[in-house]
Every structure is written in structure tokens, then in C-alpha cells.
Short mmCIF file of C-alpha atoms in Angstrom, two decimals:
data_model
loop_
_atom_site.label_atom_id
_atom_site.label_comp_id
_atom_site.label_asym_id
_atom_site.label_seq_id
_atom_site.Cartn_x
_atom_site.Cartn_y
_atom_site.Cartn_z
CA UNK A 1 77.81 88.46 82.48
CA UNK A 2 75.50 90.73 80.90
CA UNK A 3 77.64 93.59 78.90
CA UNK A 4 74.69 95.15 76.80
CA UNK A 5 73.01 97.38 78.76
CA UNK A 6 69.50 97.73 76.92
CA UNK A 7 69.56 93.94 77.25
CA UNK A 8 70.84 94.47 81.30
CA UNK A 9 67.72 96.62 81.90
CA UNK A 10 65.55 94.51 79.54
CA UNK A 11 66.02 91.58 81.83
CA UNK A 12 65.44 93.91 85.17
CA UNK A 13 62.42 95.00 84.11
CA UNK A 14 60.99 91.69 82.65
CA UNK A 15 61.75 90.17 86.46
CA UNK A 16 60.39 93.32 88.10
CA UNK A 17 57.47 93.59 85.93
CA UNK A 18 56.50 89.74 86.14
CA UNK A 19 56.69 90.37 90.46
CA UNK A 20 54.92 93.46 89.74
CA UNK A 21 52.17 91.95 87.60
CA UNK A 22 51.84 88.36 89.81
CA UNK A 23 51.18 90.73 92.57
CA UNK A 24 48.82 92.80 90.70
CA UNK A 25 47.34 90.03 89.83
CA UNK A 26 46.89 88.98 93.28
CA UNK A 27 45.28 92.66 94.07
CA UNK A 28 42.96 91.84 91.24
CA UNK A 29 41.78 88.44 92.81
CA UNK A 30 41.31 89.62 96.25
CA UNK A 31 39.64 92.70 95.00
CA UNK A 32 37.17 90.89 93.37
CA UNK A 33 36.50 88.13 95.98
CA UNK A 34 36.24 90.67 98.62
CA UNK A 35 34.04 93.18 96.79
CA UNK A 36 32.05 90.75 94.46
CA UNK A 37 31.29 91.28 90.81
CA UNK A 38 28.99 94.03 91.83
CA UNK A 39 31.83 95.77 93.29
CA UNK A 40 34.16 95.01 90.40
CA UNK A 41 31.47 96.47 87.92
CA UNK A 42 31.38 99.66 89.88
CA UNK A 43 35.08 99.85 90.12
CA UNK A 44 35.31 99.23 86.14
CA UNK A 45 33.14 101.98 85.83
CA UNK A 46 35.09 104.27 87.33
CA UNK A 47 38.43 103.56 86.58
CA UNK A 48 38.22 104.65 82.82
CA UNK A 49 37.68 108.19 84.57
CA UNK A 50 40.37 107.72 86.55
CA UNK A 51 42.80 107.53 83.67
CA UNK A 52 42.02 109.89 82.09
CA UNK A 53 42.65 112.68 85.04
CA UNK A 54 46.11 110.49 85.37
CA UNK A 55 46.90 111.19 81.81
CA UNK A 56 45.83 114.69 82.18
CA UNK A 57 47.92 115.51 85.75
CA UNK A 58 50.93 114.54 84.52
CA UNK A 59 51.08 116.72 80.86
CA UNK A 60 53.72 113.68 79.88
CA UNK A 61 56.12 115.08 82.06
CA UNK A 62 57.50 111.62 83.35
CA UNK A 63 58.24 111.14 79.84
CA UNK A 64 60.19 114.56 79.28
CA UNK A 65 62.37 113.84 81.69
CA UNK A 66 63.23 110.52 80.57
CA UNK A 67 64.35 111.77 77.23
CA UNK A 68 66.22 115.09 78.61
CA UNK A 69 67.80 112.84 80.91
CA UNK A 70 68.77 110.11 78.75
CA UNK A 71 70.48 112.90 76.63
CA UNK A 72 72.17 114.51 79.17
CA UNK A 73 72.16 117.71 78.11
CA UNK A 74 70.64 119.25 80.96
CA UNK A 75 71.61 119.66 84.83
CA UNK A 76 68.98 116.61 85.86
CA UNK A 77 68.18 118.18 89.65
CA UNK A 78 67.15 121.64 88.24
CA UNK A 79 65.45 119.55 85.51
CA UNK A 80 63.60 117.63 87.43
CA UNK A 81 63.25 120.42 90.95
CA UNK A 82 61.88 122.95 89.13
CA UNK A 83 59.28 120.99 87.26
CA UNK A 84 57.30 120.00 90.82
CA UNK A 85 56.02 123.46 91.31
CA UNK A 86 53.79 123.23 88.19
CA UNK A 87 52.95 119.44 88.89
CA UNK A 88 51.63 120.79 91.81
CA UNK A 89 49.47 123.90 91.17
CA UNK A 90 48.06 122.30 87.79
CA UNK A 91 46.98 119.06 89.46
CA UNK A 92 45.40 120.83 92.62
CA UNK A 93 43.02 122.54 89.61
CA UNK A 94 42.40 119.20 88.79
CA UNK A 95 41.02 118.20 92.00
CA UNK A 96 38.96 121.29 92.25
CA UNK A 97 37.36 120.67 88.49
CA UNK A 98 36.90 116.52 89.57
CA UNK A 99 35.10 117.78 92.81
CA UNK A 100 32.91 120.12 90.44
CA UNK A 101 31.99 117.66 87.47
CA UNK A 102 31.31 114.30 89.53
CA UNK A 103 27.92 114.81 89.71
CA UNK A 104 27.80 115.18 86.33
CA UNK A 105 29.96 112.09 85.53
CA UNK A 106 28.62 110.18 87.74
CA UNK A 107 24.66 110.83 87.77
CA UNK A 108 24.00 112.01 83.84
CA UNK A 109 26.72 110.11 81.92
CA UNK A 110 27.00 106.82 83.84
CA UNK A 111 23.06 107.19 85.67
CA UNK A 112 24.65 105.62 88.72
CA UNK A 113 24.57 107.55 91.79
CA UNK A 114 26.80 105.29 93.35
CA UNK A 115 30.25 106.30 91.70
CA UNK A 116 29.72 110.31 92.81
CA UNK A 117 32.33 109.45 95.93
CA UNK A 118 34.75 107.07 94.02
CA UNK A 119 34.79 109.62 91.29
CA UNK A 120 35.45 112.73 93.44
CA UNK A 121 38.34 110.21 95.31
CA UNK A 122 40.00 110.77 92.01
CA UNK A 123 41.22 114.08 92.81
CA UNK A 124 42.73 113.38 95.85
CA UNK A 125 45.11 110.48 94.23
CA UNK A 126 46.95 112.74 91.37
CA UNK A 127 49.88 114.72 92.82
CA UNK A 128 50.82 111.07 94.23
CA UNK A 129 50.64 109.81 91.68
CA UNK A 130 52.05 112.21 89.22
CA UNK A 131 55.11 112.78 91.33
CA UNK A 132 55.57 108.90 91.50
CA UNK A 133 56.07 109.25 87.60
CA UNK A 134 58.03 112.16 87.34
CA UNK A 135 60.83 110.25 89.46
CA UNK A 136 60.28 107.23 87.56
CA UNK A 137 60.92 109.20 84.22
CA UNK A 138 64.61 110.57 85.77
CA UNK A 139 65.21 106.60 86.54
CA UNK A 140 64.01 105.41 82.81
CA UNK A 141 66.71 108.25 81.41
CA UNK A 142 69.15 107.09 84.03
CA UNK A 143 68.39 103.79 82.90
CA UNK A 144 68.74 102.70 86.32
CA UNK A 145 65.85 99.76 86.60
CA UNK A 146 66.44 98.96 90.21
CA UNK A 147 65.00 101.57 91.61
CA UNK A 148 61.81 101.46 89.45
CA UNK A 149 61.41 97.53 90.20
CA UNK A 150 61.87 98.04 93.79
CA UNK A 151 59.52 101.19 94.50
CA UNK A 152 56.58 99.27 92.20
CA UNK A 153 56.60 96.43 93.99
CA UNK A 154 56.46 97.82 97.10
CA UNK A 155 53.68 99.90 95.92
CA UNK A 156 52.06 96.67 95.17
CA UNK A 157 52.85 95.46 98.44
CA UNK A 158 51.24 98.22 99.87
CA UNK A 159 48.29 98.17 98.01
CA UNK A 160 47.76 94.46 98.51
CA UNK A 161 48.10 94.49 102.08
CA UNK A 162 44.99 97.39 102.55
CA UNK A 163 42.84 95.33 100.11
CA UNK A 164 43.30 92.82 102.09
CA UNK A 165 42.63 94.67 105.58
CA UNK A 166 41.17 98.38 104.63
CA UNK A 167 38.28 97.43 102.14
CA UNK A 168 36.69 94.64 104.31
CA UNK A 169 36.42 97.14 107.16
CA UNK A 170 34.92 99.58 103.85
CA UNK A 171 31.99 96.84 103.21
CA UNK A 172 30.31 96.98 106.54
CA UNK A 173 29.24 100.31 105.69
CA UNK A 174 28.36 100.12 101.99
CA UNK A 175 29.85 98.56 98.57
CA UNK A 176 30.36 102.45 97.59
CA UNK A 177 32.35 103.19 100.25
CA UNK A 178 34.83 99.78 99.13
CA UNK A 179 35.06 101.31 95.82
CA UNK A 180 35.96 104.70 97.19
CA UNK A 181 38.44 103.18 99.31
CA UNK A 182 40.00 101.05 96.64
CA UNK A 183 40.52 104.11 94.52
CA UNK A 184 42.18 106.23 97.67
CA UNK A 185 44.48 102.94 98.50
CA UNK A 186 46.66 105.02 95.73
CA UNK A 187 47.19 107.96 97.91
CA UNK A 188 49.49 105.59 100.21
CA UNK A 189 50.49 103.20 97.74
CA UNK A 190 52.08 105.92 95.65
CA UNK A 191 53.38 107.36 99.33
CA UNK A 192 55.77 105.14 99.42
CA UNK A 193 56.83 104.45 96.08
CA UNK A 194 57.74 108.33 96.13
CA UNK A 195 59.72 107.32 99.33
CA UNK A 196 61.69 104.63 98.06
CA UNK A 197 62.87 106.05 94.86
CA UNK A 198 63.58 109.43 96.64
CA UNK A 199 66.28 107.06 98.53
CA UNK A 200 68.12 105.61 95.68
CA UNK A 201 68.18 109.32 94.12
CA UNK A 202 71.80 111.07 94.17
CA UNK A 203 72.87 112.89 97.69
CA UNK A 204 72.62 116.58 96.77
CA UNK A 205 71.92 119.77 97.89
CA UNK A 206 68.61 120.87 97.66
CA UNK A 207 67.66 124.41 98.34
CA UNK A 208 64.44 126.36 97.50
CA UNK A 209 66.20 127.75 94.31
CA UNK A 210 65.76 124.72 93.04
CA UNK A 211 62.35 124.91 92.86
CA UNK A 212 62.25 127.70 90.96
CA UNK A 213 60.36 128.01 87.79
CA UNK A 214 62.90 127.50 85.03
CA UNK A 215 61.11 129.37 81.67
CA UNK A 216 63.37 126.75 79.03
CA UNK A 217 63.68 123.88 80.94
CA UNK A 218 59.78 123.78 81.03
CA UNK A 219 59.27 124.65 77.57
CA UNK A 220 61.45 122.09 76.37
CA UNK A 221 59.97 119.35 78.40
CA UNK A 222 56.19 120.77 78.00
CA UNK A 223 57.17 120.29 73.74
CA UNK A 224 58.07 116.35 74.02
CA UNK A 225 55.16 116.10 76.82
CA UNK A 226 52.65 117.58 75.39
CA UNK A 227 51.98 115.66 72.49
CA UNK A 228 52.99 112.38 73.66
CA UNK A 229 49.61 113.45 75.96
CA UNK A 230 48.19 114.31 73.41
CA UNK A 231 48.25 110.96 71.95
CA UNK A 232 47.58 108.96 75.12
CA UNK A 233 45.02 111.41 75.93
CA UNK A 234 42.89 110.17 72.78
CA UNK A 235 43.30 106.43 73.99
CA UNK A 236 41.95 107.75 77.94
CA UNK A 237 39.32 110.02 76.29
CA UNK A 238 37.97 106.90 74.21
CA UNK A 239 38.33 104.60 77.21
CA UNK A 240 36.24 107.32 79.15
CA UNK A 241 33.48 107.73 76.75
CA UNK A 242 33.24 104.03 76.48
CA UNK A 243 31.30 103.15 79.36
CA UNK A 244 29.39 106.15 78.78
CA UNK A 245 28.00 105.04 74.77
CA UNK A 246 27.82 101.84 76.42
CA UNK A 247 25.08 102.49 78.90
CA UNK A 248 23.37 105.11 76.59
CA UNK A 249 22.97 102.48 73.92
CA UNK A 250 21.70 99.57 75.71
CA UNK A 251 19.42 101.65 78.12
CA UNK A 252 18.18 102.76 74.35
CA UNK A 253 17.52 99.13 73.11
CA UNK A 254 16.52 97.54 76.16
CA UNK A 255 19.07 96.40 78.69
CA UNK A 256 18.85 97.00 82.21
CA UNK A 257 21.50 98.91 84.34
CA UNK A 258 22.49 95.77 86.42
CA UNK A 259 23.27 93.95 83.18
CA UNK A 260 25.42 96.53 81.33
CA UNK A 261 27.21 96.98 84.90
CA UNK A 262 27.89 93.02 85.11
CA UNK A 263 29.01 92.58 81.78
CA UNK A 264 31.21 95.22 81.97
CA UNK A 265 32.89 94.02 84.79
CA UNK A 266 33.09 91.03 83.51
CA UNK A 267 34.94 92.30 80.59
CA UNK A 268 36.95 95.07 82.33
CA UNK A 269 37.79 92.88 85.51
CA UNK A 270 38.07 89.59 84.41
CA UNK A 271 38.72 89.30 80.77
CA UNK A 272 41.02 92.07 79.66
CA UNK A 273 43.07 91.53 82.85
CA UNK A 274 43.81 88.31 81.76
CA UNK A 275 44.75 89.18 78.24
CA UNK A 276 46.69 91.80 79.49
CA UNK A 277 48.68 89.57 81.81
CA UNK A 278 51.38 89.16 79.15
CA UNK A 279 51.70 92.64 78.58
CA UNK A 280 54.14 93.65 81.04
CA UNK A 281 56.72 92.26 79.52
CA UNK A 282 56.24 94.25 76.38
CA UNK A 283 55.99 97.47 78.41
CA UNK A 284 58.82 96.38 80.47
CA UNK A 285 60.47 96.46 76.81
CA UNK A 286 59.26 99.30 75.83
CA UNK A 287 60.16 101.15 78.98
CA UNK A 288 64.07 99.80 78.79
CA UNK A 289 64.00 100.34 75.07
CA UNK A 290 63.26 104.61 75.10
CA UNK A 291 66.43 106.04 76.40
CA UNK A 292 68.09 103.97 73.51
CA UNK A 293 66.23 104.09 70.68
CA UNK A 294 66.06 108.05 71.96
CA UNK A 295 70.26 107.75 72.12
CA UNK A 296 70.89 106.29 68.75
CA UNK A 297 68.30 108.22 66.61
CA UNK A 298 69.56 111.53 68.45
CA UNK A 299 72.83 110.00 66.67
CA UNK A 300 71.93 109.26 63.44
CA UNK A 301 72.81 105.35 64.31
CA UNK A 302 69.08 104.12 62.75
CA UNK A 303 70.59 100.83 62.10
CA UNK A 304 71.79 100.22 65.73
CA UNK A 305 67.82 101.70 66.77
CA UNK A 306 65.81 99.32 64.08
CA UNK A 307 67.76 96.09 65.66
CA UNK A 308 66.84 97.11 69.05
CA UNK A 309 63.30 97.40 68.05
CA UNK A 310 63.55 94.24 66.07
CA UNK A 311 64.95 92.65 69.43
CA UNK A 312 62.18 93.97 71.55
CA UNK A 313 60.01 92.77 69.07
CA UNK A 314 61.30 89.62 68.91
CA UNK A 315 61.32 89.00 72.76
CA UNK A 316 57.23 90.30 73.05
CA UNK A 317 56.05 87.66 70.29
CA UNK A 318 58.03 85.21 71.87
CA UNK A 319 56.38 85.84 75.25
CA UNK A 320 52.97 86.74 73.56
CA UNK A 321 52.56 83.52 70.85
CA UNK A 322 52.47 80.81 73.78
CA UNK A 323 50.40 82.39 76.62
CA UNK A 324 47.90 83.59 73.34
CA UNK A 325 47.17 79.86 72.18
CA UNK A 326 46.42 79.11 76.09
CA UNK A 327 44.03 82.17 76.21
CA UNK A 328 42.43 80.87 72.46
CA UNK A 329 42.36 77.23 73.07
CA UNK A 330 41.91 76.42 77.05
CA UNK A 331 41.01 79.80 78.72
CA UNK A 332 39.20 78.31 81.06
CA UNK A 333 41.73 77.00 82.65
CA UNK A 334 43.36 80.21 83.46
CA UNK A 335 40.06 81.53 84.29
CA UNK A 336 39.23 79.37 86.81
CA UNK A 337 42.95 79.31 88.29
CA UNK A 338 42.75 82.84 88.70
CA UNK A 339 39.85 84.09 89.25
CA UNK A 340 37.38 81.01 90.39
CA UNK A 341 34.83 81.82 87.78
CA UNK A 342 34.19 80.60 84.21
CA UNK A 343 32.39 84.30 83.50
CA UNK A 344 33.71 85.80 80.00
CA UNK A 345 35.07 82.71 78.37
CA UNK A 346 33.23 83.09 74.89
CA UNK A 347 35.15 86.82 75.00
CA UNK A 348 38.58 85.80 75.30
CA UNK A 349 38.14 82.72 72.63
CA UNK A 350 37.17 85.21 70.21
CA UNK A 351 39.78 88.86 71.30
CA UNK A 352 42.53 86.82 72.35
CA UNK A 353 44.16 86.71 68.96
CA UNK A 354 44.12 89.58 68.25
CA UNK A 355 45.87 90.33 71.36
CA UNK A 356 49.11 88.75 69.91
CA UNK A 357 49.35 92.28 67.80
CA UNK A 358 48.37 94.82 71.23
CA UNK A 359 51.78 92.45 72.80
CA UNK A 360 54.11 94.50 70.07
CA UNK A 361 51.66 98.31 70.13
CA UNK A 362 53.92 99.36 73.23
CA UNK A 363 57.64 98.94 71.69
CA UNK A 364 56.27 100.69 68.24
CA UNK A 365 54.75 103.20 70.32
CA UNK A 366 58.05 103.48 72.26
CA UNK A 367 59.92 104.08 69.49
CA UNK A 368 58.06 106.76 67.66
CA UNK A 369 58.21 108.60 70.78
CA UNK A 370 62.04 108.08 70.65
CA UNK A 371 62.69 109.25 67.70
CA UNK A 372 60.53 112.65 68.66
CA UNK A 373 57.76 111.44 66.19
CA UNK A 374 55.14 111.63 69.29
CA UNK A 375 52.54 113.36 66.74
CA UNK A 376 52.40 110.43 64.09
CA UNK A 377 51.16 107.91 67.78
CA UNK A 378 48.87 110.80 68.10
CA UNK A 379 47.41 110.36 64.73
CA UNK A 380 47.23 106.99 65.08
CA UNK A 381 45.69 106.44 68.21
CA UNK A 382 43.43 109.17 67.82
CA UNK A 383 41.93 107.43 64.52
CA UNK A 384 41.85 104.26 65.91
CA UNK A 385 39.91 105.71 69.03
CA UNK A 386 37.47 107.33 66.60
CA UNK A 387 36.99 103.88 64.97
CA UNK A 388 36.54 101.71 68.36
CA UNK A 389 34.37 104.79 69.28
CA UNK A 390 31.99 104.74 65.88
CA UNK A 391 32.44 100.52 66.11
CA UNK A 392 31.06 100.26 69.42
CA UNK A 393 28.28 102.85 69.13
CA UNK A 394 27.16 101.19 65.80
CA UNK A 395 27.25 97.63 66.68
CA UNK A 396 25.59 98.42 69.91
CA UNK A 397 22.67 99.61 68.42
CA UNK A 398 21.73 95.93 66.93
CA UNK A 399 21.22 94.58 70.71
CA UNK A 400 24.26 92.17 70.73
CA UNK A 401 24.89 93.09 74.32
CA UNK A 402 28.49 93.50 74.59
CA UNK A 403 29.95 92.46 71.80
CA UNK A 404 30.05 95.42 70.07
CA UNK A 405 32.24 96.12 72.97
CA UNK A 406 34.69 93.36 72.01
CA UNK A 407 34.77 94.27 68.02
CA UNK A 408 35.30 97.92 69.08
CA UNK A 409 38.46 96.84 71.26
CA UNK A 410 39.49 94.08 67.95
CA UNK A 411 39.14 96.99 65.59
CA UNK A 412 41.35 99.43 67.53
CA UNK A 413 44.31 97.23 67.88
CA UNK A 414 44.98 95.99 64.37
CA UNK A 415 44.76 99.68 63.16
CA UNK A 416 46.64 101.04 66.26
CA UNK A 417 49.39 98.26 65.78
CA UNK A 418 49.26 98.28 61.72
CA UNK A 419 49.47 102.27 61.79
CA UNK A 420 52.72 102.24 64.25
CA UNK A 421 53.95 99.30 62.75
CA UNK A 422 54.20 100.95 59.38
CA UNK A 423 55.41 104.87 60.39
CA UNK A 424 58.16 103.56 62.52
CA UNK A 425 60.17 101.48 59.84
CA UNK A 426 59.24 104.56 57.56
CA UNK A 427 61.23 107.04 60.12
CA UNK A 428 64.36 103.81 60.65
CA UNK A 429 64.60 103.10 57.12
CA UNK A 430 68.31 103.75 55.66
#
């Protein structure tokens, strides 16, 4: 039996999180089968947009209340309660400034009339969404992994089952209105993921008190939120503007809107999905590895912290090394297994080592966010973001089609991972 309990949720996650990503990864298949690479392209296209407005509904709340929680310093239902009125009111502005700007987005910035709808869908998906996370957050501080496993994979379920049925139907009319669909799938998805971890949650009294807007509790958690945004919000703001230097550049030296919308699907829907496959055990990691690292720093017990992080990243290369000489030496064979297609195999022979180092990013990141050091991943990601940014505009420019798009993405995880790497045995050393 299993007495260490960062080990205990470790090993919850990593089985969750490998159901959760097989199934994701069977979302991802059917997607693209059923929606073609046309489909895929447009849905690339729009999902860097998408995560940004996720990163920006949710002010790093979920995270907050994972660390206030994990603490236990505070009374977690008014903690959590009276946080859901502001959720509320500051992601219905959101919807109202999507709705206003997705012309803009979708006709000047990305010159393709076709994502205006899946765009302004956006808006509709984020108090879903953003609730989801909040109650995932209390769960993480909790660190009760069950009830996080369960609710994602029935998400997953969820969503898999209307890809398979709703966005069919969604192609007899037009390939726009598939996208569209695919992005408001969330709306239900997240519907029941709410539902299920609102069962596992304590039996208590609720009354409209509750709800009432609590001046110190939201300070607090707005402080630890705010910048751990912050520093996400860099990595969604570069991730946004890359599509968008993407087309403006190769319109500029000659490529045509088809190709730029192929090749980035190509990249965004087959190849990084497959690179990324292995990452879920590293976030699973990460996720199980907060509330302790947050515990025994809070404690002054760095030694007990730095072994935890040496364990996590111990378990992520271990995953990572293998499936990274698969990726580098036969990808495809993967390729083809998943996805029927040999499309993007000179990508992945060239990005997936340097993938082995993105495997570790989330437990460093984890850690400094732990130990209340959310500004020094701000710095970092923000500078690496610049670089990929700068990188991708400059290669671009020399008409190598997307490969300045694959030395951006190199460039911004060695300095990500080196810069994290570096500042978070600074903050554990003795």
C-alpha cells in the first residue's frame, strides 16, 4: 500500500491523465477525419484565441484556491462561494468584448472570414469553463484526485460522443458551422464536469450569504492569481499573435492563404499533438506536486520540497526519454497509427528533442508557483515569448515556409525550461 500521499495522488493522476489524454486523443482523430485538414486548419486558427480568453476568464483563480486550500487557513466554502459572483460578472464582459472584436480578429488579423462565428462561440464557453476550474483548484488543495480524474474524463466522454454525432450533422451545412460547433461542444462538456465534481464536494449548507463578496478573501486570492496570469497570459498572448505574424509574413513573401492554413494545421493538429502526448504525465505531476511543494516551503522544509521536485523530475524524463527517441527515430509510425497520414514528419524529426526539456517546464513551473515566486515564471515566460515572437517573425521573412514556426517553438522551450530550471534550485537551495 501506498503511504506517501504526493506519490498516492501522483499515481491517480498519471492513470487519470493517460484515460484522459487516450481519449483526447481519440477526440483529436475523429475531429480531424470528420472535419478534414481544412477543418483542422480552421480550428487551429482559432483555438490560440480561445486560450487566451480562457486564461483571461479565470484571473488564476483555480489556482488561488488550490494554494489557500492546501494551507488551510481559510473557511474553504466562503472561499470558494464568494469568489463565483466575480467569475461571473467579469467573464459575461468577456463575452460582450469577444462579440465586439471578432470581426476584427477574425477578418483583419487572420483575413479569414470564416472564423467570425467560431471566434464569437468563444464567449459563450467561459463561465463553463472557468467554474469547471475553480472546483478543480478546491480538489488540487484538497488533494483529492478522484474527483478531478472522474469529472475529466467524463468531460471527454462527453465531448467525444458529440464529435462523433453533433459535428457530422454541423457539415451538411458548412465546414464553419463544424468549427463553431466544435468550439461550443465545451459549453456541455464542461456542464457536466461542473456536475460531477459538485457531487463529490462536502454536504453543506449553502445560503445566499455565501455568495457574498468577501473584500480579503478576494484580495488574497486575486494576489497569488494575478500574476500566475500574468505569466500564462504572456505564453496565450504569444500563442495568439502567432498565427497572426504568421499569415502577415508569408502573405508578405508570397504564400497563399490555403497554404499557411494547411501547414498550420498540420503543425497545430497533427504534430504538436503528438509531441505533446507525453505531456500529461508531467502536468499530472505538476498538478499533484503544488499543494506540497506549497506545504513544505510555507514550512521552511526546502529539503523535503527539492526531493519532491527531484522525484517529479525524475518520473517526467523517465516517461519523456523513451516515447522522445520513437518521435526522433520512427515517427512515422506513430503518425500513421494515429492519425492515418504521414503529413509533418520532417517537423517532429527535427522539434522532438527538444521536447524532452518542455516534458520537465510544467513541474519547474509548478514549483515556482509553490513557493509564491509566480513573478520570476512571469519573467521567464514573458522573455521567452518575446524571443519565439522576434524568432518567428525574423525567420519568416526568408520564405522557409514554416519553419521559422518550428525554431520559434525550439527557441522558447530551452530558454523557458533553462530559465525555470535555474530560479527554482536558486529559491530551494539550503
Amino acid at each position: 500500500m501506498i503511504k506517501n500521499k504526493f506519490i498516492k495522488s501522483t499515481v491517480i493522476l498519471l492513470i487519470g491523465g493517460f484515460v484522459s489524454k487516450l481519449m483526447a486523443m481519440v477526440i483529436r482523430i475523429v475531429l480531424s477525419r470528420k472535419i478534414g485538414t481544412e477543418g483542422l486548419g480552421l480550428y487551429m486558427m482559432v483555438l490560440p484565441t480561445f486560450g487566451l480568453f480562457i486564461t483571461l476568464s479565470n484571473l488564476g483563480l483555480p489556482l488561488a484556491v488550490s494554494k489557500l486550500v492546501s494551507e488551510g487557513r481559510k473557511n474553504n466554502k466562503k472561499l470558494v462561494l464568494s469568489l463565483v459572483p466575480l467569475i461571473l460578472i467579469f467573464n459575461i464582459f468577456l463575452m460582450i468584448v469577444i462579440i465586439l472584436i471578432s470581426p476584427f480578429i477574425s477578418r483583419v488579423l487572420l483575413k479569414n472570414d470564416l472564423l467570425l462565428y467560431p471566434i464569437m462561440a468563444i464567449g459563450l464557453t467561459l463561465p463553463f469553463i472557468t467554474i469547471s476550474d475553480i472546483l478543480r483548484g478546491y480538489f488540487f488543495g484538497k488533494e483529492r484526485m478522484w474527483p478531478y480524474t472522474i469529472s475529466n474524463n467524463g468531460e471527454q466522454l462527453i465531448r467525444l460522443l458529440l464529435v462523433i454525432f453533433l459535428i457530422p450533422y454541423l457539415l451538411r451545412f458548412s465546414v464553419e458551422k463544424a468549427v463553431t460547433g466544435v468550439v461550443l461542444i465545451n459549453i456541455i462538456s464542461e456542464g457536466i464536469s461542473i456536475i460531477i465534481l459538485l457531487l463529490f464536494t462536502p454536504k453543506v449548507s449553502i445560503s445566499k450569504d455565501d455568495f457574498i463578496y468577501n473584500k480579503y478573501i478576494t484580495k488574497e486570492a486575486l494576489s497569488i492569481g494575478i500574476p500566475s496570469t500574468s505569466s500564462r497570459l504572456i505564453g496565450t498572448i504569444g500563442s495568439f499573435l502567432e498565427p497572426i505574424i504568421i499569415t502577415f509574413v508569408l502573405l508578405k513573401v508570397g504564400y497563399e492563404t490555403n497554404y499557411i492554413t494547411m501547414e498550420y494545421g498540420i503543425i497545430n493538429g497533427y504534430v504538436l499533438p503528438l509531441l505533446l502526448l507525453p505531456s500529461f504525465f508531467s502536468y499530472a505531476i505538476s498538478n499533484a506536486l503544488l499543494p506540497v511543494i506549497s506545504n513544505a516551503y510555507a514550512n521552511g522544509h526546502k529539503k523535503r520540497a527539492k526531493t519532491k521536485l527531484n522525484q517529479a523530475i525524475f518520473i517526467s524524463l523517465l516517461i519523456g526519454i523513451p516515447i522522445s527517441l520513437i518521435f526522433i527515430f520512427i515517427p512515422q509510425i506513430p503518425l500513421s497509427i494515429i492519425y492515418k497520414t504521414n503529413l509533418g514528419i520532417n517537423y517532429i524529426k527535427v522539434i522532438a528533442p527538444f521536447f524532452l526539456m518542455h516534458y520537465i517546464q510544467a513541474p519547474l513551473t509548478s514549483t515556482l508557483q509553490a513557493m509564491g515566486k509566480s513573478k520570476c515564471a512571469m519573467w521567464g515566460t514573458l522573455i521567452g515569448t518575446i524571443l519565439r515572437s522576434v524568432i518567428l517573425f525574423v525567420i519568416s521573412l526568408f520564405k522557409v515556409g514554416m519553419w521559422g514556426l518550428i525554431m520559434a517553438i525550439i527557441s522558447n522551450i530551452v530558454f523557458t525550461t533553462l530559465h525555470h530550471l535555474y530560479y527554482v534550485y536558486k529559491y530551494l537551495k539550503d
